[in-house]
């Protein structure tokens, strides 16, 4: 039995978002806000969220389909959750599992205090930049910050009053940026889904889990090919999980190292090769040229690093200097070209939006949110965020540049998730780095750089999963479930407003009662301190605008434009620009080997079996993804039970 993955839309959405789905999603979002901080920050390890195919959401969806619905159906067939309701709940979990946890925008909590706790006479942070930090960024120095990291002493209470102003200030900016991401997604989603026909690979699994013409179990669950893939992935990941608890188990590793700090290829840096069943499964839904482009350009960057070392450049993959400016600056220029070309492709829709905003055209009435609302709201959000940064101490122009770069980043990451289906996405450019390297330290100003670094570390640096892709995936789920897209925004808002405030309060409780030094080290320390080390270095050794980074960015932009042009001109030219702009990112470093496996397998299937065989084996690879993420969720609950 073959399954159709993300079939073309054949009818307009007609089913409303029910109150029952909203209430269920609300309760689950509240549970996520309450428990995810403890799971992610204290227990750490595998995360229920923190990626764009969240294991926790897949687990909840499975329980609703296999456990809850059969019970409700025995009581009355009308009580069971419909497909549309299940997709609404899953879409809400895309937000509520991500927001309170590891690697999302809520990282501003430890960022706001790490600059003080880890300051010392040796690093000189207090003299370097503390005077530029607004007092409303953080609680009072002394006990509130010390207890945050070391835990509350016996008999002392959590200093909630010290966190009222910082939480309101940072939480307000967070909600403003969420609204900016939402409106940007609503503006660009029709272009990506209807005109460019992006595939949205990560949506395939929940869509197939809920698909089916009968009121019983969807066809997905009765497909033995799917269960074969599920069993294989669950077996391997189950054994890996058991090895964590019983290190002596003779379990084959799903990881090996191609290059590292030693050996002939040490200049390439750390190159791991992980076998991720979920990445292989989702990778089978990609066009082969996209999968191979991610791999080819990743190795292109690493080979350049090795060649550079042979010509005398030492550690070109380390801190940005020398040859690394040439290598690191190319994707930065590629980002800008990628976004500009995408906006040029969408120029007719954007032109319509501008005319509607100016009152020179009537609303089209075909979008989930009107063009006028989207574009006008984006401008207002930008103005509000710029004002926030200016009140914090940034200059007008540096605040505006930082926000425009932030918008560029969320557009890139959202489109990469929609087109490539990476489980988590990151960029290598941050607004503060761009300000310092492109314009120079003194031109930007010390106060602007300090505030900009806080903005960087909280919203634009090393996040495992930003919120923006959840909006476009949620809208795609609405399409697949034939739901009223306008009403889906209500579901998104309910999930966000439930998970964010409760997640912040739960995180503070976790840190104060367990001590942040005993929690996830990346989240509580390195998310902030790596930025403060960089900032202190910039302020101690101011640098002018670097010509090398400008030239490298021009080369990167020209490379992306050339790749676009060649793909449009020649059907045989397969390298894709998305591989170029993501070639140095951490997610590609972690997933290149699994993408290579997926590309090779799909090529062989198409070559020797054709599209018919590919359709028949697709359930196997969806089963791989399902078994992998479900094993992650199961071991997360095991760790919760065992501590």
Short mmCIF file of C-alpha atoms in Angstrom, two decimals, residues 3 6 38 57 70 99 111 126 169 183 215 302 321 364 375 381 404 439 449 461 466 481 541 575 585:
data_model
loop_
_atom_site.label_atom_id
_atom_site.label_comp_id
_atom_site.label_asym_id
_atom_site.label_seq_id
_atom_site.Cartn_x
_atom_site.Cartn_y
_atom_site.Cartn_z
CA UNK A 3 1.09 6.55 0.81
CA UNK A 6 2.13 16.02 1.03
CA UNK A 38 13.21 21.16 34.36
CA UNK A 57 4.93 16.49 19.70
CA UNK A 70 -9.94 4.53 20.55
CA UNK A 99 9.61 28.21 23.71
CA UNK A 111 22.22 35.85 29.46
CA UNK A 126 33.39 44.95 35.00
CA UNK A 169 11.35 44.13 29.65
CA UNK A 183 3.79 38.55 10.31
CA UNK A 215 -12.91 7.33 11.13
CA UNK A 302 36.50 22.12 4.93
CA UNK A 321 41.00 36.49 11.21
CA UNK A 364 -6.92 40.38 -2.27
CA UNK A 375 3.35 44.66 6.05
CA UNK A 381 7.13 45.77 15.13
CA UNK A 404 17.03 44.14 9.72
CA UNK A 439 31.53 49.02 10.35
CA UNK A 449 28.04 46.98 20.87
CA UNK A 461 23.25 33.19 18.54
CA UNK A 466 14.01 29.56 16.57
CA UNK A 481 -5.84 19.50 7.16
CA UNK A 541 41.35 46.06 20.90
CA UNK A 575 24.25 22.62 -7.00
CA UNK A 585 26.65 25.88 10.08
#
